[in-house]
XYZ file of C-alpha atoms in Angstrom:
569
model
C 11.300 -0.698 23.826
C 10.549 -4.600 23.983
C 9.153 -7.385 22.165
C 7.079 -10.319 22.314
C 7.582 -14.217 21.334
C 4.921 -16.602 21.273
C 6.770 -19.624 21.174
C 4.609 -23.131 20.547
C 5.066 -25.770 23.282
C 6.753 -27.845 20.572
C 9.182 -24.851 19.339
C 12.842 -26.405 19.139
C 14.818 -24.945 22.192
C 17.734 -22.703 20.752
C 19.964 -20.120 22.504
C 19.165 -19.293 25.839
C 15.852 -21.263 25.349
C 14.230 -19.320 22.670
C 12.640 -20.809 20.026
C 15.355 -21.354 16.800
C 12.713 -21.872 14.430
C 9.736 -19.841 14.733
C 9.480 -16.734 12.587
C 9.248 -14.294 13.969
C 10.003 -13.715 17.688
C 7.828 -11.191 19.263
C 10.155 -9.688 22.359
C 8.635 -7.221 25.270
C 10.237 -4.906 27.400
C 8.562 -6.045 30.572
C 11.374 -5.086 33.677
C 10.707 -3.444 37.069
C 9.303 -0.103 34.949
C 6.367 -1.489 33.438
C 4.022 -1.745 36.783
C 1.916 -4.835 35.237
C 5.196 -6.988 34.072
C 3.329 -10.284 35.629
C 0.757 -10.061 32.235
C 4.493 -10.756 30.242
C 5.650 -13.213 33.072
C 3.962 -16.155 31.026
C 4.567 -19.529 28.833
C 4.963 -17.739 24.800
C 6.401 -14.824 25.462
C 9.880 -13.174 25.482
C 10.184 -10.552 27.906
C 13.270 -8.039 27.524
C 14.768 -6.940 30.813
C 17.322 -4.791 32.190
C 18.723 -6.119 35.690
C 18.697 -8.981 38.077
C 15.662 -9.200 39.514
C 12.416 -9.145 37.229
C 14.283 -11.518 34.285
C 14.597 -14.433 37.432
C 11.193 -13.752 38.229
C 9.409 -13.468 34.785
C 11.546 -16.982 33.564
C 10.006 -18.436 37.100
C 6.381 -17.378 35.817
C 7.320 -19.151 32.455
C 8.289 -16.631 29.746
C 11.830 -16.709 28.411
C 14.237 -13.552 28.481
C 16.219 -11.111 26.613
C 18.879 -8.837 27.981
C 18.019 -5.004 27.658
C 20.981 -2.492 27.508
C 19.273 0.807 28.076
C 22.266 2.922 27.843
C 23.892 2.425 24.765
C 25.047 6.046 25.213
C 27.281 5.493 28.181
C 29.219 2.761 26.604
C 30.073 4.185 23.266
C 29.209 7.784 23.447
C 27.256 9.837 20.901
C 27.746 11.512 17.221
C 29.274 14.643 19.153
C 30.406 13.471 22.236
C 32.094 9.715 21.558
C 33.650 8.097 24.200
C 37.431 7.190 24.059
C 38.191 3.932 22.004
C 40.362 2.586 24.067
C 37.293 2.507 26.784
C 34.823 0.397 24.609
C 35.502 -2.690 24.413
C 36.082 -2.763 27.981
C 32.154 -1.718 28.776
C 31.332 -4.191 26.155
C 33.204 -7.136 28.274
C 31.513 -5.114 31.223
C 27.464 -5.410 29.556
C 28.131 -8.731 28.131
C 28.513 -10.360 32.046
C 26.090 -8.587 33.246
C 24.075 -9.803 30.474
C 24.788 -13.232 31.229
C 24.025 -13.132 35.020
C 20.785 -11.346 33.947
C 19.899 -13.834 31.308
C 21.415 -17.200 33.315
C 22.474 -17.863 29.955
C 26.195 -17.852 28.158
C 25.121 -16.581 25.015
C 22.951 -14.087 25.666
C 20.459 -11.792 23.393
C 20.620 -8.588 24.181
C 19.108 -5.172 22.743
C 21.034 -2.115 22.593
C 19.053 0.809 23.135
C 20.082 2.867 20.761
C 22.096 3.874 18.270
C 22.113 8.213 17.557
C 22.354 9.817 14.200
C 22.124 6.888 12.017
C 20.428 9.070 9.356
C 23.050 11.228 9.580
C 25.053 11.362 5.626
C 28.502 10.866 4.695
C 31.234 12.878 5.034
C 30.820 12.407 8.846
C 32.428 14.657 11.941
C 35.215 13.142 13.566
C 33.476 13.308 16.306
C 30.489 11.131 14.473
C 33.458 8.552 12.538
C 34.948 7.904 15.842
C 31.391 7.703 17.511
C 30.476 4.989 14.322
C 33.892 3.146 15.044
C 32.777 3.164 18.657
C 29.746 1.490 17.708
C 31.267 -1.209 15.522
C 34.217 -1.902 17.852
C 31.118 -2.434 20.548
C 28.830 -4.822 18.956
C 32.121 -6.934 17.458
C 33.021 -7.489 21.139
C 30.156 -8.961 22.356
C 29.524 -10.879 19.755
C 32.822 -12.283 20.063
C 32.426 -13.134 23.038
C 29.502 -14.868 21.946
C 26.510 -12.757 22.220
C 23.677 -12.011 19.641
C 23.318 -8.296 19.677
C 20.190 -6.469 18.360
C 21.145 -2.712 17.783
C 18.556 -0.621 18.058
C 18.257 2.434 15.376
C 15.851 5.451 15.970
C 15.735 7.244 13.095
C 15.541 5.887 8.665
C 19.172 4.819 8.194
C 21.309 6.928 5.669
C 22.736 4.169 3.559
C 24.332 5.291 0.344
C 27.686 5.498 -0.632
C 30.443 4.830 2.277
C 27.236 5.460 4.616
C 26.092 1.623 3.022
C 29.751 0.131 3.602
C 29.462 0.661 7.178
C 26.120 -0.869 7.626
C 27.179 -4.040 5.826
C 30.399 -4.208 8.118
C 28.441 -3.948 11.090
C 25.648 -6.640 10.518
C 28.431 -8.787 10.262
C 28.367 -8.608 14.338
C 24.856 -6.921 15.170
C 20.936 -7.289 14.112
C 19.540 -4.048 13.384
C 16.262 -3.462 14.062
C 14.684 -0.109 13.262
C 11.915 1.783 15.455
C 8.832 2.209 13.647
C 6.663 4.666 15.554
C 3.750 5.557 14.145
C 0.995 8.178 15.636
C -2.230 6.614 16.517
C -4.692 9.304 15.556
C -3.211 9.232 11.964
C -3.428 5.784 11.108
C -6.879 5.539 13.203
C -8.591 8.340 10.949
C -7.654 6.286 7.967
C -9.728 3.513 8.433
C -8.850 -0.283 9.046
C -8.210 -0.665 5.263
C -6.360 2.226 4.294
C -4.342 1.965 8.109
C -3.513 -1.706 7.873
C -2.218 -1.025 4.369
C 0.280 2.110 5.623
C 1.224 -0.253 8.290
C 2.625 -2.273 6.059
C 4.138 -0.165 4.035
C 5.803 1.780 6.652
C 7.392 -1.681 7.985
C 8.352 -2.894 4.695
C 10.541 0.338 4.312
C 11.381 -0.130 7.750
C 13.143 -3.609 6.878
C 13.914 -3.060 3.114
C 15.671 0.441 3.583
C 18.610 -2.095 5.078
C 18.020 -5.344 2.716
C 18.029 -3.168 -0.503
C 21.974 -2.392 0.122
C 22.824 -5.997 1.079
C 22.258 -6.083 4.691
C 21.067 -9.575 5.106
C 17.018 -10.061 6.120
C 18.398 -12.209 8.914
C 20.027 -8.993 10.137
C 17.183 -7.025 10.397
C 14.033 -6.664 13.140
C 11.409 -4.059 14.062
C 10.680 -2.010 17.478
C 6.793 -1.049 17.598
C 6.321 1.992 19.818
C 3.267 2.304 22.146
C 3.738 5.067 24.236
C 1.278 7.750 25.489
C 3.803 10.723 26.362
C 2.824 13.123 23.431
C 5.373 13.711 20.614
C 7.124 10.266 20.542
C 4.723 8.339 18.479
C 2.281 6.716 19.954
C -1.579 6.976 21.235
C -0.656 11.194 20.855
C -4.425 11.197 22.956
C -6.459 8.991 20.722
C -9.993 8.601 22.201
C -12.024 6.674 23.172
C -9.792 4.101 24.448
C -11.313 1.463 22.090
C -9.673 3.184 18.968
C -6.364 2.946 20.418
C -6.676 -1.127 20.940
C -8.456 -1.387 17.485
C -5.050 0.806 16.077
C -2.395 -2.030 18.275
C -4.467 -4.608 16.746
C -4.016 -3.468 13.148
C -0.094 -2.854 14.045
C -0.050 -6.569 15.512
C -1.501 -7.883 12.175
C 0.621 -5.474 9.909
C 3.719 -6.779 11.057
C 2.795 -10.134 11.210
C 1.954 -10.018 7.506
C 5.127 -8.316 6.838
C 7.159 -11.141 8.543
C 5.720 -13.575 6.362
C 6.509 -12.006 3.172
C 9.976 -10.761 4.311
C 11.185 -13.453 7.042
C 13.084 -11.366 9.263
C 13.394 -12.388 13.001
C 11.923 -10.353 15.730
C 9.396 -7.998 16.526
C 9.897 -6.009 19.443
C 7.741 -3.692 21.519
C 8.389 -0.631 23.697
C 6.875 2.224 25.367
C 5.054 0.358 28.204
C 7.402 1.591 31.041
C 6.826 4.312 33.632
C 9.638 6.699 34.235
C 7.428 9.720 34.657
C 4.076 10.816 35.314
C 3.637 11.652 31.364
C 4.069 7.964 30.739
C 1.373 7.007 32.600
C -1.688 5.908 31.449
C -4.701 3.723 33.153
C -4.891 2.040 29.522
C -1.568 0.695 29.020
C -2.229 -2.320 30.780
C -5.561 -3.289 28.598
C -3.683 -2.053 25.559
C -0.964 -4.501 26.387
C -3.259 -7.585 26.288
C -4.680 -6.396 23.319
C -1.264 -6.487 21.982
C -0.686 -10.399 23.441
C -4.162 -11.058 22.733
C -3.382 -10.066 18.535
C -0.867 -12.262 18.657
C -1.712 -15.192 20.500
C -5.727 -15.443 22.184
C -3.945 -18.015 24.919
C -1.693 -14.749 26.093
C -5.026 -12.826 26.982
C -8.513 -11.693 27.423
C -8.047 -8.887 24.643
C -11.754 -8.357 23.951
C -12.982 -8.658 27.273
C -10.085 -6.488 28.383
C -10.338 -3.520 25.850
C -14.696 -3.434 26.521
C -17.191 -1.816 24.539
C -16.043 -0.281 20.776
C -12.707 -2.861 20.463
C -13.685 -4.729 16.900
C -12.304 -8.206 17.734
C -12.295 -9.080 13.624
C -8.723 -10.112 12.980
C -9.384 -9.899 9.061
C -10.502 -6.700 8.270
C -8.318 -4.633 6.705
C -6.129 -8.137 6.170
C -4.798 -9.710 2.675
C -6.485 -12.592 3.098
C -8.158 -13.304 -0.801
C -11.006 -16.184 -1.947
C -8.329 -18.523 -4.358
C -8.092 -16.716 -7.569
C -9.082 -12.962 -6.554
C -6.031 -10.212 -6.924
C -8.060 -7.577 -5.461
C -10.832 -6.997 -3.522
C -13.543 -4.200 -3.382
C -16.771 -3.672 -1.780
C -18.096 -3.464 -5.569
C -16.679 -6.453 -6.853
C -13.571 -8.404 -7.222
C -10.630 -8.567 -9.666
C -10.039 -11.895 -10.360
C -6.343 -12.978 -11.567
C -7.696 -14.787 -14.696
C -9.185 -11.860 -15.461
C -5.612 -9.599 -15.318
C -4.102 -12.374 -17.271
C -6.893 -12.187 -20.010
C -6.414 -8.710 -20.550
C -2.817 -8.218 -20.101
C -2.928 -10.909 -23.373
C -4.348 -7.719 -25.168
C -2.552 -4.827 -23.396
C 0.856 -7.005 -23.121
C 1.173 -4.618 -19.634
C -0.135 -6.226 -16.807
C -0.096 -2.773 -14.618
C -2.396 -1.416 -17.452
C -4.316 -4.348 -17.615
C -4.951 -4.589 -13.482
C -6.098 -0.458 -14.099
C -8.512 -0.440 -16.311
C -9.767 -3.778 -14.712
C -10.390 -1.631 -11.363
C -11.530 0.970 -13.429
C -14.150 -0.740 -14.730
C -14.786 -2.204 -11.483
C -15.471 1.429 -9.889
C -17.365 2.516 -12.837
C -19.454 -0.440 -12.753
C -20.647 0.293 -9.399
C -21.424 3.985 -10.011
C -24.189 3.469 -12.918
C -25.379 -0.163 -13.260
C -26.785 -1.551 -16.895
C -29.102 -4.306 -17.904
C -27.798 -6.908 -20.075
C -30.774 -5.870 -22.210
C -28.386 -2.833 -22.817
C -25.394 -4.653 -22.998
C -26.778 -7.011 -25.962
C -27.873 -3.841 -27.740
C -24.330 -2.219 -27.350
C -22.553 -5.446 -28.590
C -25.096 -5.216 -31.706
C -24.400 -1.732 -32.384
C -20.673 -2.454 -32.398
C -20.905 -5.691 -34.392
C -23.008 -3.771 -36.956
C -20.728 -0.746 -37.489
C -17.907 -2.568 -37.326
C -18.029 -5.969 -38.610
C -21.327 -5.484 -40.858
C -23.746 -7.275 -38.335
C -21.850 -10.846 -38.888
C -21.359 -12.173 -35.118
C -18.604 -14.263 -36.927
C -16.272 -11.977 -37.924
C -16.718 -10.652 -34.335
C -15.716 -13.587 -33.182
C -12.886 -14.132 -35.061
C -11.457 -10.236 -34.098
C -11.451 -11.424 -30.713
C -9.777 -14.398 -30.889
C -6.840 -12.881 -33.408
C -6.688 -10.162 -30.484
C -6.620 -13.101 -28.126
C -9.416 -11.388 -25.880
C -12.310 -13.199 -23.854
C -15.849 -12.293 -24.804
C -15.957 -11.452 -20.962
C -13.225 -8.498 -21.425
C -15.252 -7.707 -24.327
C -18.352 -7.496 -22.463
C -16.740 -5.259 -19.938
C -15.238 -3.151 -22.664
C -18.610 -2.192 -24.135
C -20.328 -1.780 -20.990
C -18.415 0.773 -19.502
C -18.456 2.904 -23.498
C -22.342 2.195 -22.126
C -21.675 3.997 -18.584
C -19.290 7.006 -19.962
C -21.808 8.533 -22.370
C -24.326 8.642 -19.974
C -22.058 9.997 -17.546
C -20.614 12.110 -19.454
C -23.681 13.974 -20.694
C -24.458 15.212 -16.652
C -21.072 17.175 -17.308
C -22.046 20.833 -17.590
C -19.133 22.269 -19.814
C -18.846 25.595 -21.290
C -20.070 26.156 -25.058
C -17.236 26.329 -27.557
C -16.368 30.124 -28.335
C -15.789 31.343 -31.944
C -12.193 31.695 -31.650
C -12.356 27.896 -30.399
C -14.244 26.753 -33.066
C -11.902 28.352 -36.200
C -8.641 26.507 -34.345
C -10.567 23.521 -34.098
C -10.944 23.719 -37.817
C -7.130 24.719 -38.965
C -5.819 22.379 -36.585
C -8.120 19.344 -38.236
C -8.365 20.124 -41.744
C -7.174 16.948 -42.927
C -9.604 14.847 -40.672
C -12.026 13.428 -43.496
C -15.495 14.735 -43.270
C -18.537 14.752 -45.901
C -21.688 16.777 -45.980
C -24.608 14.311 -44.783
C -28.810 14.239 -43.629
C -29.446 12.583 -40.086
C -33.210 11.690 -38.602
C -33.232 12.173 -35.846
C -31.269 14.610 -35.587
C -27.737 13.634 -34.701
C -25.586 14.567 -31.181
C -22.869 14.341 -33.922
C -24.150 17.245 -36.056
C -24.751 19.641 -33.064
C -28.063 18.079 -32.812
C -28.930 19.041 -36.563
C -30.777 16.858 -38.754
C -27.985 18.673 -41.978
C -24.224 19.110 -41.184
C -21.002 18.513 -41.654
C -19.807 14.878 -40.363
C -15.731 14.638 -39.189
C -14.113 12.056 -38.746
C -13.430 10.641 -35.008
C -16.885 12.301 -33.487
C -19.336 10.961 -36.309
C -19.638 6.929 -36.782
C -17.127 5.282 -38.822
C -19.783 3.859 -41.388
C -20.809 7.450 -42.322
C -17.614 7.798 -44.361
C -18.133 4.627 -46.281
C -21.919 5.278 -47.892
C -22.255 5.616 -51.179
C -23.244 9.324 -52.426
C -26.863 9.910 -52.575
C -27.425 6.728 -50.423
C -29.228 6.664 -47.526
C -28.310 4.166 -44.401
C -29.354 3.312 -40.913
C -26.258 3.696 -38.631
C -26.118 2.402 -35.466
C -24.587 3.800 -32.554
C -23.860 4.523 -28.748
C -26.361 7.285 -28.877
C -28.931 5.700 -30.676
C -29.842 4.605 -34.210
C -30.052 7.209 -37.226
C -30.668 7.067 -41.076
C -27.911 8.830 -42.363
C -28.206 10.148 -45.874
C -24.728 11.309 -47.697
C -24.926 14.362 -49.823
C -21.671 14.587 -51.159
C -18.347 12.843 -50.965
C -15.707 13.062 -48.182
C -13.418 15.475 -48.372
C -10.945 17.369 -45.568
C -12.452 19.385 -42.958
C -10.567 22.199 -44.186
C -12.479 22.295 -47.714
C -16.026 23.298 -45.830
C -16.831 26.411 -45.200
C -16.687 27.391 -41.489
C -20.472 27.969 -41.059
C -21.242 24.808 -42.605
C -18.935 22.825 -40.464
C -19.927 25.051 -36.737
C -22.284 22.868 -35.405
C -20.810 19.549 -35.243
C -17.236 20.951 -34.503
C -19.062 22.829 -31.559
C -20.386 19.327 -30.688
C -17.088 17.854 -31.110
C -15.336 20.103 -28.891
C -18.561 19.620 -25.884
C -18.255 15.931 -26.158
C -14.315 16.201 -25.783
C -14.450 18.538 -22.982
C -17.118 16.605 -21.505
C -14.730 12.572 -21.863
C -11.920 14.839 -20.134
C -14.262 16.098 -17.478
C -15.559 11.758 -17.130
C -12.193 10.284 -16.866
C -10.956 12.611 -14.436
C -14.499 11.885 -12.293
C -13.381 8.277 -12.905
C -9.948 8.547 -11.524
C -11.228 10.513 -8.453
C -13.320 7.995 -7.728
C -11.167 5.452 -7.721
C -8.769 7.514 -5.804
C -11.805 6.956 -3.164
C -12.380 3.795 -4.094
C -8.581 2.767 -3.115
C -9.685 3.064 0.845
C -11.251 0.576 0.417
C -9.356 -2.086 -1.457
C -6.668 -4.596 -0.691
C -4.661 -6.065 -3.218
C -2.298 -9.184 -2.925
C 0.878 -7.997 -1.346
C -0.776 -3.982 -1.505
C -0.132 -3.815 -5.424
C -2.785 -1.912 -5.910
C -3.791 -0.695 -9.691
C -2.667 2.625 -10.515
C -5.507 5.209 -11.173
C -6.365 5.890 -14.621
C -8.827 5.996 -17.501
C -10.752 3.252 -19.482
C -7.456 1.989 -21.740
C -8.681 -1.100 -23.411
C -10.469 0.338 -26.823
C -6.693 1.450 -27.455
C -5.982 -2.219 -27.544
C -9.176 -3.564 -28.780
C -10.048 -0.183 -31.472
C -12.799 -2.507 -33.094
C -14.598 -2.579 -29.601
C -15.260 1.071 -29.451
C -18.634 2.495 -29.436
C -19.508 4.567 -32.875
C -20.397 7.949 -32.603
């Protein structure tokens, strides 16, 4: 495992020579195993090394080093097999000199590769309390002896309960940084947006599974894994090699972005030794200077390296946001003032970012003309505020909602009945019809004409009007009157022929038609919002959000805030 720093020419010297300021430290393993260690041996990077002779040589070259304990095992033993107390702190006085000879440094960094069954839950073996006491005796040592160990972990930490005690104890003497291996062809298949976001989600969990029970960020690092031996986590065979520097790249800028919203201190690498022929690979080396290049273009020639197919764009994928936008789409932005507008209305700012995507997504599927959009504010104003732009006005502003929202609001009532009349749904059966009825007799209805003939009524010129599928104004004309209602559908003159009563009171062959059409257009806004929300379940591959907050998937929510806004009929 190892690490890389890039450490500025005007980095304050700290420790050993490493940079005490810069966040964070990128650290390499680059010793005697990894055949092309002269690309680490270089001024801005920290290479991690196991003996006597590559750290001398790599510090000669100009990078600084780090001490790398690959046997962990042999000093403390493991969960089943721990090794005797009294022998511990012994091998730690042992490691620590040898550390110091490597490093030509008395305080030395040093890794400690790793620590076994850390996932492993309370009540432990004796075997696995004495191998945990081992561990903490271990680390205490050397750093009382003064050096800064980094304990590696290889699985998710248990941490609950006395599990959580002994983690705090031990950061009191130890960094902890956990391996986060992740398998190319996964993350690759994703896409750079969807990929760079998991990236960062898997290393936020990777530091926060430790910070959430009071282990200090300070205390805490991350190990990236590029290995090609199948089964550990690494290129697992992605080809070409192109998609396997585009993947490093992403994991470069991942856990950069990561670092700078939680400011833990290192990064470390592994997986570019050669122990065996299945760690070999004539890519490692090019994928390595992808890796420096990521980081730093003065480390190397990534893009000349990694050839044909390697997209050098160091944004894509990236939370980087124009001042002012929360999320980004291909479609369209959501703009912040625009989340803080309508979580005024909504007084929920996760339902406020939804529907804002929502609307977003929708927008993109079936475009309108703001001929349209005028027409639907008039219909609205008309049936609801009796054509006076005013009152309108005045709704909004006692709602404390922009005539932007409102815009948006009607546009999308605009979108969803077209939509929603492509929906093919099944025709109401008798049965259906009769419940609809006993279950809604008290809904108001009233016996009315329509020309045309109404969507309403069944498409019948003579029916039964109920209340939440016909217009609102229907229920407030006169007897005997007649009156041209507008609506979402279109504009009808509406003649009432009798007074409103409960749905229960009309006969059920009276009533058939437009509860038949009530029950389509139902079935038909269930089958549109869940097309909405799988297309914005689509639409989230391609989105970034500040600090990956995206909006949660769901339907168009505002006319529950803003009922005067909705569409009649």
């Amino acid at each position: 495992m190892a690490a890389v720093a890039v450490a500025p020419e005007h980095a304050e010297a700290g420790e050993c020579g490493l940079p005490s300021k810069q966040r964070p430290l990128w650290i390499d393993f680059a010793d005697g195993n990894v055949p092309y260690w002269p690309m680490f041996a270089r001024p801005g990077v920290i290479a991690a090394a196991a003996n006597f002779i590559y750290p001398a040589r790599l510090r000669e070259m100009g990078a600084k080093t780090v001490y790398w304990e690959m046997n962990l095992r042999q000093r403390v033993g493991t969960p089943t097999a721990p090794l005797r107390p009294e022998l511990v702190e012994d091998w730690a006085d042992r490691v620590f000199y040898r550390a110091v000879a490597s490093t030509n440094c008395a305080r030395p960094w040093m890794a400690l590769n790793e620590m076994w069954g850390s996932n492993l839950p309370p009540p432990w073996s004796p075997t696995n309390a004495q191998y945990r006491a081992n561990v903490l005796s271990f680390v205490r040592r050397l750093s009382a002896l003064g050096a800064r160990p980094y304990l590696l972990l290889s699985t998710r930490p248990f941490t609950d309960g006395e599990a959580g005690a002994w983690w705090r104890q031990t950061a009191l003497y130890t960094t902890f940084v956990r391996e986060v291996y992740v398998p190319a062809p996964l993350f690759h298949r994703q896409g750079p947006i969807l990929a760079s976001r998991n990236l960062r989600r898997v290393f936020r969990s990777g530091i926060t599974d430790l910070t959430e029970i009071g282990v200090p960020i300070e205390k805490t690092g991350l190990i990236l894994g590029f290995h090609t031996n199948p089964g550990t986590g690494g290129r697992e065979g992605l080809k070409p090699a192109s998609a396997w520097f585009n993947h490093i790249k992403l994991q470069v800028l991942a856990a950069r972005q990561v670092s700078r919203e939680l400011p833990f201190r290192t990064i470390w690498s592994w997986g570019w030794g050669e122990w065996a022929p299945s760690d070999r690979d004539p890519d490692k080396p090019a994928a390595a200077c992808v890796w420096l290049w990521t980081r730093n273009p003065t480390l190397c020639n990534g893009p000349a390296v990694a050839g044909p197919g390697f997209d050098e764009s160091l944004t894509v994928g990236q939370l980087r946001f124009p001042p002012g936008v929360q999320c980004k789409t291909p479609w369209g932005n959501v703009s912040s003032s625009a989340v803080a507008a309508a979580t005024r209305v909504t007084r929920d700012r996760e339902v406020a970012l939804s529907s804002l995507f929502a609307h977003v997504v929708l927008k993109a599927q079936l475009p309108i003309t703001r001929k349209e959009l005028r027409a639907a504010q008039r219909t609205v104003i008309a049936s609801r505020f009796g054509g006076s732009t005013a009152a309108f006005r005045k709704a909004l502003a006692r709602a404390g909602a922009t005539r932007g929202l409102a815009q948006s609001i009607v546009s999308d009532q605009v979108r969803q009945v077209r939509i929603a009349r492509r929906f093919a749904v099944p025709r109401p059966s008798g049965p259906q019809i009769a419940d609809f009825r006993r279950a809604a007799s008290s809904k108001r209805a009233r016996l009315v004409e329509a020309r045309p003939a109404a969507p309403w009524l069944g498409r019948q010129r003579r029916g039964v009007a109920i209340e939440g599928s016909a217009p609102g104004q229907v229920f407030a004309i006169r007897a005997g009157r007649t009156v041209e209602v507008e609506t979402g559908t279109g504009t009808y003159k509406v003649r009432a022929l009798g007074a409103t009563s409960p749905l229960g009171t009309f006969p059920l062959d009276q009533a058939r038609s437009a509860i038949g059409a009530t029950l389509i257009k139902s079935a038909r806004d269930q089958r549109f919002d869940r097309w909405l929300m799988n297309k914005q379940i689509s639409a989230h591959s391609y989105t970034t959000c500040r600090a990956d907050r995206l909006p949660a998937v769901g339907t168009l929510e505002l006319t529950d805030s803003l009922p005067f806004l909705a569409l009649p009929g």
